[in-house]
mmCIF file of C-alpha atoms in Angstrom:
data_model
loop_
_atom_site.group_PDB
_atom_site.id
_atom_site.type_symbol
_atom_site.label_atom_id
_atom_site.label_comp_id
_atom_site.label_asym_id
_atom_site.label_seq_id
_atom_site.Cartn_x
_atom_site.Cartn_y
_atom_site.Cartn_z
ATOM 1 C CA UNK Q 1 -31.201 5.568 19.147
ATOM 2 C CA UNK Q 2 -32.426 3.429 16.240
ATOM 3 C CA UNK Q 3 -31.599 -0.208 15.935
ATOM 4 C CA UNK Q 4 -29.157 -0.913 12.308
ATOM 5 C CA UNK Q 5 -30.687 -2.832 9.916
ATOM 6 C CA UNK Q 6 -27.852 -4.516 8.317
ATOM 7 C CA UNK Q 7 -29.768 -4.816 5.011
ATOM 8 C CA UNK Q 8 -29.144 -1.087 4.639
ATOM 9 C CA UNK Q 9 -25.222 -1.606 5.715
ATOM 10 C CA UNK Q 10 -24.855 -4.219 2.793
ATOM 11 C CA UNK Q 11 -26.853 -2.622 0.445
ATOM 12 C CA UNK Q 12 -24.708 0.860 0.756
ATOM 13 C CA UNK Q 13 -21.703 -0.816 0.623
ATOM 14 C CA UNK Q 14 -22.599 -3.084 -2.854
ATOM 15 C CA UNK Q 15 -24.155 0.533 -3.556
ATOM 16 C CA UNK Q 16 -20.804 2.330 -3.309
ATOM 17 C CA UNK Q 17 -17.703 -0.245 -2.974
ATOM 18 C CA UNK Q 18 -17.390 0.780 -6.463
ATOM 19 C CA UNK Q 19 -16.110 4.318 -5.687
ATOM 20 C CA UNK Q 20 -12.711 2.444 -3.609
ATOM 21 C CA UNK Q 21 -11.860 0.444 -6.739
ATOM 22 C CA UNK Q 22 -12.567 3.072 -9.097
ATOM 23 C CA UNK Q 23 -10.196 5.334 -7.147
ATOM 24 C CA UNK Q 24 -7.474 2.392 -7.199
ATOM 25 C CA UNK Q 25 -7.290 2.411 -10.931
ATOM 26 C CA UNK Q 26 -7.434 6.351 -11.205
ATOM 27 C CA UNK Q 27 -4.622 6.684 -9.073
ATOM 28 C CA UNK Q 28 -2.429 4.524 -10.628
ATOM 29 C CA UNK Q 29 -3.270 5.742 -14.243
ATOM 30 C CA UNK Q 30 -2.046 9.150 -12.999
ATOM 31 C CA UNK Q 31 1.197 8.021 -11.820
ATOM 32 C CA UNK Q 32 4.341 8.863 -13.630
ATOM 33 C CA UNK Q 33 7.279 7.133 -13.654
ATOM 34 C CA UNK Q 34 9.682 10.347 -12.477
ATOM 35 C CA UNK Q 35 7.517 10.575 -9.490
ATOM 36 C CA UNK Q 36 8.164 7.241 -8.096
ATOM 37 C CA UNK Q 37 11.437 7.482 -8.915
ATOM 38 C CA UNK Q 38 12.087 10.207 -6.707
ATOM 39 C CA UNK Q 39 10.554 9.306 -3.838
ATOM 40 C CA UNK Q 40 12.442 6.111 -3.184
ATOM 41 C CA UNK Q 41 15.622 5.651 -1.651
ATOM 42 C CA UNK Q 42 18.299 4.279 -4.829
ATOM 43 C CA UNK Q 43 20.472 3.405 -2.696
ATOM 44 C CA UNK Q 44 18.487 0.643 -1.204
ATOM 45 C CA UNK Q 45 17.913 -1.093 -4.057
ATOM 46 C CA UNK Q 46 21.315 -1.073 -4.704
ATOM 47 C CA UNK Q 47 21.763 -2.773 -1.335
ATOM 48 C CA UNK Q 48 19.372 -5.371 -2.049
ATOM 49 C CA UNK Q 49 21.348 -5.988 -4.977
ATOM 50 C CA UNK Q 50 18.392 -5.223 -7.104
ATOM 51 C CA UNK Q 51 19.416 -6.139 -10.790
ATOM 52 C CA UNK Q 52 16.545 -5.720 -13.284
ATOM 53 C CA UNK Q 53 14.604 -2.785 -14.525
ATOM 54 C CA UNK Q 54 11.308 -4.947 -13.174
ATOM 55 C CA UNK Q 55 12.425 -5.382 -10.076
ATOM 56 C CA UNK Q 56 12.980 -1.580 -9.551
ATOM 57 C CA UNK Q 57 9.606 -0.585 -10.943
ATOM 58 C CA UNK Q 58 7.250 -3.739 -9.049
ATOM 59 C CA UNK Q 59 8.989 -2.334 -5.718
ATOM 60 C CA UNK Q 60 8.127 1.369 -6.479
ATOM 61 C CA UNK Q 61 4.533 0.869 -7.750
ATOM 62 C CA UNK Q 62 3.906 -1.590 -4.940
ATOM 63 C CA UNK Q 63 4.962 0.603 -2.310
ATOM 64 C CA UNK Q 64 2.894 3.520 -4.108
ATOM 65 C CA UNK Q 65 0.178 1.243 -4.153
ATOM 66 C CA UNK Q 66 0.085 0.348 -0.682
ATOM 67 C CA UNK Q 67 0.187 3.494 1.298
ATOM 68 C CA UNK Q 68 -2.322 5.019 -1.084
ATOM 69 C CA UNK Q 69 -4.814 1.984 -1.120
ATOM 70 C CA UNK Q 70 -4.575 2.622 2.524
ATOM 71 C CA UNK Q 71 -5.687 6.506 2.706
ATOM 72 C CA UNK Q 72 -8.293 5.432 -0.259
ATOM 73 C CA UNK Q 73 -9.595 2.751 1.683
ATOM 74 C CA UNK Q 74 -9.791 4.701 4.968
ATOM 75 C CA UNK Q 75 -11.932 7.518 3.545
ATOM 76 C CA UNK Q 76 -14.244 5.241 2.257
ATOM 77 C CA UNK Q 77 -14.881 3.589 5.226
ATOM 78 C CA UNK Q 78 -15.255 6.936 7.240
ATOM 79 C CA UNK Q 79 -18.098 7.260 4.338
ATOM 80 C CA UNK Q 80 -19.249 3.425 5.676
ATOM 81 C CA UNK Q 81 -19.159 4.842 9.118
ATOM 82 C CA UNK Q 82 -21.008 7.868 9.180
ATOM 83 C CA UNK Q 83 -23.349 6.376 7.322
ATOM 84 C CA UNK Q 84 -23.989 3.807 9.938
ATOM 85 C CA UNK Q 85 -24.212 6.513 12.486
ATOM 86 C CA UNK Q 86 -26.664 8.178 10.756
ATOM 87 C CA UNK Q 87 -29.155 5.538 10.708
ATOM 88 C CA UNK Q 88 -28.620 4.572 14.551
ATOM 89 C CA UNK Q 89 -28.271 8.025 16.137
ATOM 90 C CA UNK Q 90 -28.967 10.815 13.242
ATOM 91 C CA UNK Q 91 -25.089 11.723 13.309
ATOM 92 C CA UNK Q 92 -24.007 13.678 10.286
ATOM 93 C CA UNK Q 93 -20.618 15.127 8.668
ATOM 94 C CA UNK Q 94 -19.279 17.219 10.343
ATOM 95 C CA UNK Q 95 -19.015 21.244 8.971
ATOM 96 C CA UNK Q 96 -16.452 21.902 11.430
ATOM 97 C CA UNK Q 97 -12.254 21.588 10.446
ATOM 98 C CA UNK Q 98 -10.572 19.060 11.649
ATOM 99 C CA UNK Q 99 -14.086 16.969 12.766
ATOM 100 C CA UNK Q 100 -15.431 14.373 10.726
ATOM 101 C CA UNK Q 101 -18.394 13.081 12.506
ATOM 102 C CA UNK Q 102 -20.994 14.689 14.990
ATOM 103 C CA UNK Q 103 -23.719 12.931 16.700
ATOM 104 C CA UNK Q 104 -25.772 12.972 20.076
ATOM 105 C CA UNK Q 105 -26.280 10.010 22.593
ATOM 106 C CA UNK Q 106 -27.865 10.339 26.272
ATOM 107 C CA UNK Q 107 -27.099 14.242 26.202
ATOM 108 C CA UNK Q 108 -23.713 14.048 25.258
ATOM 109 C CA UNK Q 109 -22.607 15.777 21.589
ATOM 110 C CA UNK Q 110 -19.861 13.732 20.429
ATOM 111 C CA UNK Q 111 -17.552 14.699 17.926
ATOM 112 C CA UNK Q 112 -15.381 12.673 15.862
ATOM 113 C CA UNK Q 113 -11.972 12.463 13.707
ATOM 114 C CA UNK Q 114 -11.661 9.064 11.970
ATOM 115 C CA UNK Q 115 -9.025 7.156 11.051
ATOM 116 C CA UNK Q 116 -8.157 3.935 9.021
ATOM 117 C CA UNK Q 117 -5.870 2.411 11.867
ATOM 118 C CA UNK Q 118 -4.657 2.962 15.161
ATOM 119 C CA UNK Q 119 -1.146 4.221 14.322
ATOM 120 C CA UNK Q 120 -1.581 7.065 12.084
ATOM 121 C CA UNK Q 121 -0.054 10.055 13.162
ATOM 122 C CA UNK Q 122 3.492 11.173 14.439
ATOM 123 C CA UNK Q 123 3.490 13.436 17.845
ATOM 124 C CA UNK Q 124 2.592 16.670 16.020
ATOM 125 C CA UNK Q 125 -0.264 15.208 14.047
ATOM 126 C CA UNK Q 126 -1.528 14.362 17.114
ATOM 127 C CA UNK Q 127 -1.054 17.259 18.928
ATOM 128 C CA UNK Q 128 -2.859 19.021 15.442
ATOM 129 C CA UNK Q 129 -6.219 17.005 16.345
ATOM 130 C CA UNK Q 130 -6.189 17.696 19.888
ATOM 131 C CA UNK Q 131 -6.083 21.317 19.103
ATOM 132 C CA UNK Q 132 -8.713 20.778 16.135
ATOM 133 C CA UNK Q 133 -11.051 19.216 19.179
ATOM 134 C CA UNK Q 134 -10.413 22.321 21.686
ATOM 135 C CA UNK Q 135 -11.364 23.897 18.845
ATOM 136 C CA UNK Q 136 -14.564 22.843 18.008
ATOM 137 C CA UNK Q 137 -15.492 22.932 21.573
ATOM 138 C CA UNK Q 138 -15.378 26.437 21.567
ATOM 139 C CA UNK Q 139 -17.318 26.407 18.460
ATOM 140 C CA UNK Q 140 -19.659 24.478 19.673
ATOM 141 C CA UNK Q 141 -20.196 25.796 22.735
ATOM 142 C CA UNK Q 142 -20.630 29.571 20.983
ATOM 143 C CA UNK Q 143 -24.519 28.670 20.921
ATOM 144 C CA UNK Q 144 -24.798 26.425 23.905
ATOM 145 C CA UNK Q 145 -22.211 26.705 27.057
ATOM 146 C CA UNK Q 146 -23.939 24.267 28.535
ATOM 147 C CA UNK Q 147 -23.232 21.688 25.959
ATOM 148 C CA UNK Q 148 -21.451 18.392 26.812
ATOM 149 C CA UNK Q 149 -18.894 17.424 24.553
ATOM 150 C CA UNK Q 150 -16.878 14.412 23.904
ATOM 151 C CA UNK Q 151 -14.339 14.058 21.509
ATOM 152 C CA UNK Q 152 -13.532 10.686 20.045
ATOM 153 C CA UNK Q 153 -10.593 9.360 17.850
ATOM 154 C CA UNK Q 154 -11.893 6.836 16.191
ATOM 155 C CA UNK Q 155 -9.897 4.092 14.623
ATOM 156 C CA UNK Q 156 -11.854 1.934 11.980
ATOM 157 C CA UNK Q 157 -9.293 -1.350 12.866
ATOM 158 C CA UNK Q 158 -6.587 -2.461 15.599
ATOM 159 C CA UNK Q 159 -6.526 -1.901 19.314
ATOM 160 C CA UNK Q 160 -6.017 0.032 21.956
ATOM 161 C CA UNK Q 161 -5.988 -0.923 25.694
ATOM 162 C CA UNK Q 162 -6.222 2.542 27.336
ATOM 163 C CA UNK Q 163 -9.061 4.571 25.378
ATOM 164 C CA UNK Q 164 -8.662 7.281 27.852
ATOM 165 C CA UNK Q 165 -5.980 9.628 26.212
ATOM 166 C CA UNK Q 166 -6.965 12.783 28.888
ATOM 167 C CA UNK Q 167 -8.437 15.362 25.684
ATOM 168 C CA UNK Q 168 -10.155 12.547 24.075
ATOM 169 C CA UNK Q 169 -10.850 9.373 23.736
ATOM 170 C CA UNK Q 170 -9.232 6.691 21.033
ATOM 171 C CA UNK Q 171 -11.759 4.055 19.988
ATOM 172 C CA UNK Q 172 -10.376 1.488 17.979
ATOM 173 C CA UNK Q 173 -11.483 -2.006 15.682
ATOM 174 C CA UNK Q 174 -14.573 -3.437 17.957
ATOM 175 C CA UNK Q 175 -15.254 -0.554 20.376
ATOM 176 C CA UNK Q 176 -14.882 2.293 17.441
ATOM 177 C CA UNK Q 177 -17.892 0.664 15.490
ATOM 178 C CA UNK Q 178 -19.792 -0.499 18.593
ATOM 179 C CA UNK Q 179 -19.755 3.443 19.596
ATOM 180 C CA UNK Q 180 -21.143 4.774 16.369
ATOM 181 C CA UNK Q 181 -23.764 1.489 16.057
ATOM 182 C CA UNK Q 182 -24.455 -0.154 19.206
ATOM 183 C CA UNK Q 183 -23.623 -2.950 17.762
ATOM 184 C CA UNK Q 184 -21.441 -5.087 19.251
ATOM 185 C CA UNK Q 185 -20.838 -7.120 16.706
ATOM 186 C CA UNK Q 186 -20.906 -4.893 13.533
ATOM 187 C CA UNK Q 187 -16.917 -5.278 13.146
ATOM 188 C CA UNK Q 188 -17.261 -8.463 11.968
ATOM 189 C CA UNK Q 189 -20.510 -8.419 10.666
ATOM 190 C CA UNK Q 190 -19.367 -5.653 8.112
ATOM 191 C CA UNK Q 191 -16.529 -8.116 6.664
ATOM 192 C CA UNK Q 192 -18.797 -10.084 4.391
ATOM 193 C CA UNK Q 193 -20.481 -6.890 2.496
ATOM 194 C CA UNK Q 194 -16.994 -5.695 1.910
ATOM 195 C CA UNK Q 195 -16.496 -8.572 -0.409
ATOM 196 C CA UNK Q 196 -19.231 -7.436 -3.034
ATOM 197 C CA UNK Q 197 -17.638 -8.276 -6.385
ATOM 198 C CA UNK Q 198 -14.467 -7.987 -5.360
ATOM 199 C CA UNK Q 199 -12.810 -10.525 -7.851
ATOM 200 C CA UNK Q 200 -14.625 -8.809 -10.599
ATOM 201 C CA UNK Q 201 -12.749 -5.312 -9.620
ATOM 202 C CA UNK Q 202 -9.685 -7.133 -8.935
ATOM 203 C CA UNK Q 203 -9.161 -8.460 -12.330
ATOM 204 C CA UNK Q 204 -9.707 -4.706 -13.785
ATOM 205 C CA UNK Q 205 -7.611 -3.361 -11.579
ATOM 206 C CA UNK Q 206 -4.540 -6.146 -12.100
ATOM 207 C CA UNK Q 207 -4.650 -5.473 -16.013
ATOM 208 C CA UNK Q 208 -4.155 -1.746 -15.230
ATOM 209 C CA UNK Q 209 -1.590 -2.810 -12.813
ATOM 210 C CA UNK Q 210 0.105 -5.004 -15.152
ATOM 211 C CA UNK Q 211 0.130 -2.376 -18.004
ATOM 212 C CA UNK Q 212 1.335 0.040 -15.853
ATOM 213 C CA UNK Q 213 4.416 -2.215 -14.795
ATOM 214 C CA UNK Q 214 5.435 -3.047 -18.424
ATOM 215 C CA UNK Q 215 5.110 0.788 -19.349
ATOM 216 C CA UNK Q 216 7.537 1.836 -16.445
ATOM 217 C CA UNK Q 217 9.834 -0.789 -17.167
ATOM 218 C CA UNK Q 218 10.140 -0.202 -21.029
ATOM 219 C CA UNK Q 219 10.550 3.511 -19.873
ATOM 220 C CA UNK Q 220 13.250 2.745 -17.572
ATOM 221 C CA UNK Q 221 14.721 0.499 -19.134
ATOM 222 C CA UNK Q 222 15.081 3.414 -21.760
ATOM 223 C CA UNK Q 223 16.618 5.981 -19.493
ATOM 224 C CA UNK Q 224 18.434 4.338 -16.594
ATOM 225 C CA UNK Q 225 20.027 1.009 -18.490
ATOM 226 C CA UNK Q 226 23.044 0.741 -20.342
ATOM 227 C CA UNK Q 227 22.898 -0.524 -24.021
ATOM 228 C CA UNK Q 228 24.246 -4.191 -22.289
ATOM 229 C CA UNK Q 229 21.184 -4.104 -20.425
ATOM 230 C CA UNK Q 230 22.847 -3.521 -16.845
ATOM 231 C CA UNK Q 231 21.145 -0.597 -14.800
ATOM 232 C CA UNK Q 232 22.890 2.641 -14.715
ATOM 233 C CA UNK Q 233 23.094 3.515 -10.961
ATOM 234 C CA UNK Q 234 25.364 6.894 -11.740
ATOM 235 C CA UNK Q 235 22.775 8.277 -13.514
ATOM 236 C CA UNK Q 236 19.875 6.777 -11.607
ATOM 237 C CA UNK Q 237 21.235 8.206 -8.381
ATOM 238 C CA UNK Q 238 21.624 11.630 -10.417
ATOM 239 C CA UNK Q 239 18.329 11.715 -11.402
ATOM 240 C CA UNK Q 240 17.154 11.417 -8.088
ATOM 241 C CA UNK Q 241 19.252 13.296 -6.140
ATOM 242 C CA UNK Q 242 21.980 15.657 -7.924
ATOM 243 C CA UNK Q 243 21.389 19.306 -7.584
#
């Protein structure tokens, strides 16, 4: 085990931060308007007695915008993470499906699937990684029976009071980076590098945001409004749901 130097932390994340905000734009320049529109339920809007063409398109980008940010975000910081492992305990990615992570400490290998947050998966998704960690086991254990394995869920934020899940363990917010550093502290102590010219990628990203807002309400404002302006809920509700 090597201490961190978190010069080399801050400098990889002003190195690479770039790559998350890049992605942020790129995703929403691919989006199309018929996508969106058929993922979300019209008949909620309705309920909220949603009446303008801006109002329908703000709440479908935003929630677009949201649970991808979140995925983009998360892979990046499994990048941060195994980064930071790699200069404390010479972990690496890991080649095997379903792993993310492998590193040794005091005799033990330790193999990892990362995740942005603590509530990530439904019951089979679950039940998917615990087989993915039997798995590798057996893998692993092809060239070494002797080999002592621990597999780790590893959650880069939030909580959990009972790590011991039985198959693995669930490491989560303070203890997940505290495992892969020894560093106590690093959870916090990553925070400020996170920031690196943030405002400066915001304010790209918002113009992109704002164009794309005006573009899908112009374009559904052509399709799915009425010449007197009201929305057209027949034919919205067609479009996304008629046979």
């Amino acid at each position: 085990m090597k201490q961190l130097n978190l010069k080399d932390v801050t400098l990889y994340v002003e190195q690479n931060i770039g790559i998350f905000h890049e992605k942020r734009i790129q995703s929403l320049d691919r989006l199309k308007l018929s996508q969106v529109l058929k993922r979300k339920n019209p008949y909620l809007f309705k309920a909220k007695n949603v009446l303008t063409a801006e109002q329908i398109i703000k709440g479908l980008v935003d929630a677009h915008i949201s649970s991808n940010e979140e995925t983009i975000f998360g892979d990046w910081l499994e990048g941060l993470a195994i980064f930071i492992n790699d200069k404390v305990y010479s972990g690496r990615k890991s080649g095997i499906t379903g792993i993310d992570l492998e590193f040794d400490n005091n005799g033990t290998r330790n193999i990892v699937t990362i995740k942005s947050g603590p509530n990530w998966g439904n019951s089979s998704q679950i039940a998917k990684m615990v087989a993915d960690f039997k798995t590798a086991k057996k893998t692993l254990r092809t060239s070494n029976s002797q080999l002592n394995i621990v597999a780790v869920n590893g959650c880069c934020y939030g909580k959990d009071s009972k790590p011991d899940k039985g198959d693995y363990f669930k490491y989560c917010g303070q203890r997940f980076w505290e495992f892969i550093s020894g560093n106590g502290e690093l959870f916090t102590e990553i925070i400020e590098p996170l920031g690196h010219n943030a405002k400066e990628k915001n304010d790209n990203f918002l113009k992109s945001y704002s164009q794309m807002i005006n573009k899908f309400t112009r374009e559904f404002s052509n399709y799915f409004c009425k010449d007197n302006g009201e929305i057209d809920w027949d034919k919205l509700v067609r479009f996304n749901s008629a046979l």
